[in-house]
C-alpha positions as a printed NumPy array, in Angstrom:
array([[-20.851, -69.753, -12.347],
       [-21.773, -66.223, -11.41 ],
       [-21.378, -65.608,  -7.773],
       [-21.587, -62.037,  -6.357],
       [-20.799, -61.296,  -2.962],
       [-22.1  , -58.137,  -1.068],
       [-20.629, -57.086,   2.112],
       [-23.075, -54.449,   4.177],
       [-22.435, -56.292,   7.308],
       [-19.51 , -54.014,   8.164],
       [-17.426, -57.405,   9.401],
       [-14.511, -58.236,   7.44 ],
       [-15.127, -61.579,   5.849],
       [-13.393, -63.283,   3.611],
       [-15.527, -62.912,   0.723],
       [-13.084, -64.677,  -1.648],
       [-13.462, -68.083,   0.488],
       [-17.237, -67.654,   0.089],
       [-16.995, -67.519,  -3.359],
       [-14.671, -70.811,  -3.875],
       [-16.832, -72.48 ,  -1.706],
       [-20.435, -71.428,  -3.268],
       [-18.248, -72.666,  -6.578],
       [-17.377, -75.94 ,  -5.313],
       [-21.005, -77.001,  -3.354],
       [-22.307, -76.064,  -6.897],
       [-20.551, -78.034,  -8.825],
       [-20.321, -81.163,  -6.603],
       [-24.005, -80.742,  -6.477],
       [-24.288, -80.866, -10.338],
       [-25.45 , -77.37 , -11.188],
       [-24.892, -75.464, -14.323],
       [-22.235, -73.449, -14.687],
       [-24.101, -70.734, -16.051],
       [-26.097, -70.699, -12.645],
       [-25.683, -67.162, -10.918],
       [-26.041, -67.031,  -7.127],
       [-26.029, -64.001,  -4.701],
       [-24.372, -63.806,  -1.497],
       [-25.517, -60.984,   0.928],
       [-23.8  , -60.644,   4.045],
       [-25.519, -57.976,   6.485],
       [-25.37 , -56.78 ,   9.708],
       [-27.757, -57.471,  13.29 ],
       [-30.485, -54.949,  12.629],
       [-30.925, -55.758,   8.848],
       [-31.339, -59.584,   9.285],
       [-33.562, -59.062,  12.23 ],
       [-35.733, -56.823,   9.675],
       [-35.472, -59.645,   7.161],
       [-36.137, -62.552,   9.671],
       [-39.396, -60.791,  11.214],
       [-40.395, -59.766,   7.369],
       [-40.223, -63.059,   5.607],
       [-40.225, -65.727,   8.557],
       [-42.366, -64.1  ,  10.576],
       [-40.002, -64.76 ,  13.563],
       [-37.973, -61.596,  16.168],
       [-34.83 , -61.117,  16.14 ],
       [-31.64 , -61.697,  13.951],
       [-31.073, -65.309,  12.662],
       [-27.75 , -66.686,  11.227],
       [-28.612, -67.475,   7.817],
       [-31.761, -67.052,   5.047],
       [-32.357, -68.385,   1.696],
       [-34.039, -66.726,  -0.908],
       [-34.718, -69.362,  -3.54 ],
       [-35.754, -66.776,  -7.353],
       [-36.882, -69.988,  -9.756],
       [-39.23 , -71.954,  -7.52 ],
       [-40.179, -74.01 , -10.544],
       [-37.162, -74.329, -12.259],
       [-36.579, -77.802, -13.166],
       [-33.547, -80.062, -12.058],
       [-31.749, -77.69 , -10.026],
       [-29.969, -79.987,  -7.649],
       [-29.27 , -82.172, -11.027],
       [-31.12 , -85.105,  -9.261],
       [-33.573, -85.794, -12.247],
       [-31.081, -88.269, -14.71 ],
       [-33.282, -87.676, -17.285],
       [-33.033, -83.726, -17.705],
       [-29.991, -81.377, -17.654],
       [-29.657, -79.286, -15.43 ],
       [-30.493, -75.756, -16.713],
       [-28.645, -72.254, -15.971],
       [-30.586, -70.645, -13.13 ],
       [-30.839, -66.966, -11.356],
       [-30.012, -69.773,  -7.92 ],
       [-31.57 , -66.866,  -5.696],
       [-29.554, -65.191,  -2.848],
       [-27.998, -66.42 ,   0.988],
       [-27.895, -63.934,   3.472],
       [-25.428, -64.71 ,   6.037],
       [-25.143, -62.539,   9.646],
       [-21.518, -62.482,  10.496],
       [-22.441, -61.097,  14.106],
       [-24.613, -63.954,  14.827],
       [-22.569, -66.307,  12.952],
       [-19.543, -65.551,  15.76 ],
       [-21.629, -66.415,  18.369],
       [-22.428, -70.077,  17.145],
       [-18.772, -70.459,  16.291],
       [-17.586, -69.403,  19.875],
       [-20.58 , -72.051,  20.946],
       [-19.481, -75.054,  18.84 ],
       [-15.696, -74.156,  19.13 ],
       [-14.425, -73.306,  15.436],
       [-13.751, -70.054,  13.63 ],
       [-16.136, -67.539,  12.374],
       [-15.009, -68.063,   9.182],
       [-15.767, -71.739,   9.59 ],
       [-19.134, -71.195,  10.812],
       [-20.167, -68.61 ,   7.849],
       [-19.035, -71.26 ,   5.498],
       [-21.303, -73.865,   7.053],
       [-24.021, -71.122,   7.021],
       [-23.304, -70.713,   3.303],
       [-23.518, -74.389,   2.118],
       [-26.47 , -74.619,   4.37 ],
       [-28.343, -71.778,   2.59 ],
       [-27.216, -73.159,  -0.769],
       [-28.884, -76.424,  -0.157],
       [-32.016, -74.556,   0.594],
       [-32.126, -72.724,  -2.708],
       [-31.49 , -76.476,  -3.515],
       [-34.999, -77.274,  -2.399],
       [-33.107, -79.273,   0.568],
       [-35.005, -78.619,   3.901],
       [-35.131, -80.354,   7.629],
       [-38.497, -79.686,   8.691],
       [-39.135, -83.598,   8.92 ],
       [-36.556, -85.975,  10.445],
       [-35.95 , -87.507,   6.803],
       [-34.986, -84.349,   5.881],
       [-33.145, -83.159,   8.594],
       [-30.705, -86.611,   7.988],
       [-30.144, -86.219,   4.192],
       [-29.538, -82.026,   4.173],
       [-26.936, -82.22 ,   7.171],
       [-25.261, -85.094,   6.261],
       [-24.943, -83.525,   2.296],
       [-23.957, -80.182,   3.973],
       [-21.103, -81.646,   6.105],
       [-19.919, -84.615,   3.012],
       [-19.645, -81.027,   1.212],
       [-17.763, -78.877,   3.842],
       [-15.443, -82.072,   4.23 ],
       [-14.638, -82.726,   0.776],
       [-14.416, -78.114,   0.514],
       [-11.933, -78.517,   3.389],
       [-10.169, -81.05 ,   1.689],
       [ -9.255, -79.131,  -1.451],
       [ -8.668, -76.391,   0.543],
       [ -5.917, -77.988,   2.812],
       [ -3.806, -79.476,  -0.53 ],
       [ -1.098, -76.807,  -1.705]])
């Protein structure tokens, strides 16, 4: 997999984590490995600008997805009867700023919380949303069996 991460946010991150991880909800999710994903992490002012350009909505927000192949087929490798073909994935813009304030909220790391942001914008360039309650159920519970399972491998030596 190609996964390129972009630090403009000014915030050290650790972009190397982001990386693993984008690796790993990839490949538990069945993708090929030619797949190349984007990871953009910006500061306050730019994701406000992004948030109010493409959602329409003021202020910063914590993560976006930018899916690139809207009509690629078999992304998520849920179709048994197709393989799952390389794909420019799209791009995840994470906030670190606003990311810190949810993880002082819910009581974890920054890190932590920018990690949960990522796999949560990865399931969106998925095609995984939680507009309806159906939804909501199957993308949160796939985003946390995938942060437990990436917290897993990350804890063995």
């Amino acid at each position: 997999m190609s996964i390129e991460v972009a630090n403009e946010s000014g915030v050290e991150v650790d972009e190397s984590a982001l990386v693993e991880l984008a690796g790993h909800v990839l490949g538990r999710m069945g993708i090929n490995p030619l797949a190349e994903l984007s990871i953009l992490v910006i500061d306050e002012a730019a994701m406000a600008e992004l948030h109010e350009q493409w959602m329409g909505e003021p202020g910063p927000t914590d993560v976006l997805a930018f899916p690139m192949d809207e009509l690629r087929p078999n992304v998520g490798g849920r179709d048994e009867d197709a393989s799952p073909d390389p794909a420019l994935l799209g791009d995840v813009v994470l906030c670190p700023p606003v990311a810190a304030k949810q993880a002082a909220e819910a009581g974890h790391s920054a890190q932590d919380e920018l990690e949960l942001l990522c796999t949560h914008g990865i399931l969106h360039l998925l095609g995984y949303d939680h507009a309806e309650p159906e939804e909501h159920a199957e993308m949160f519970g796939l985003q946390d069996e995938l942060l437990g399972a990436w917290r897993e491998v990350r804890r063995k030596p």
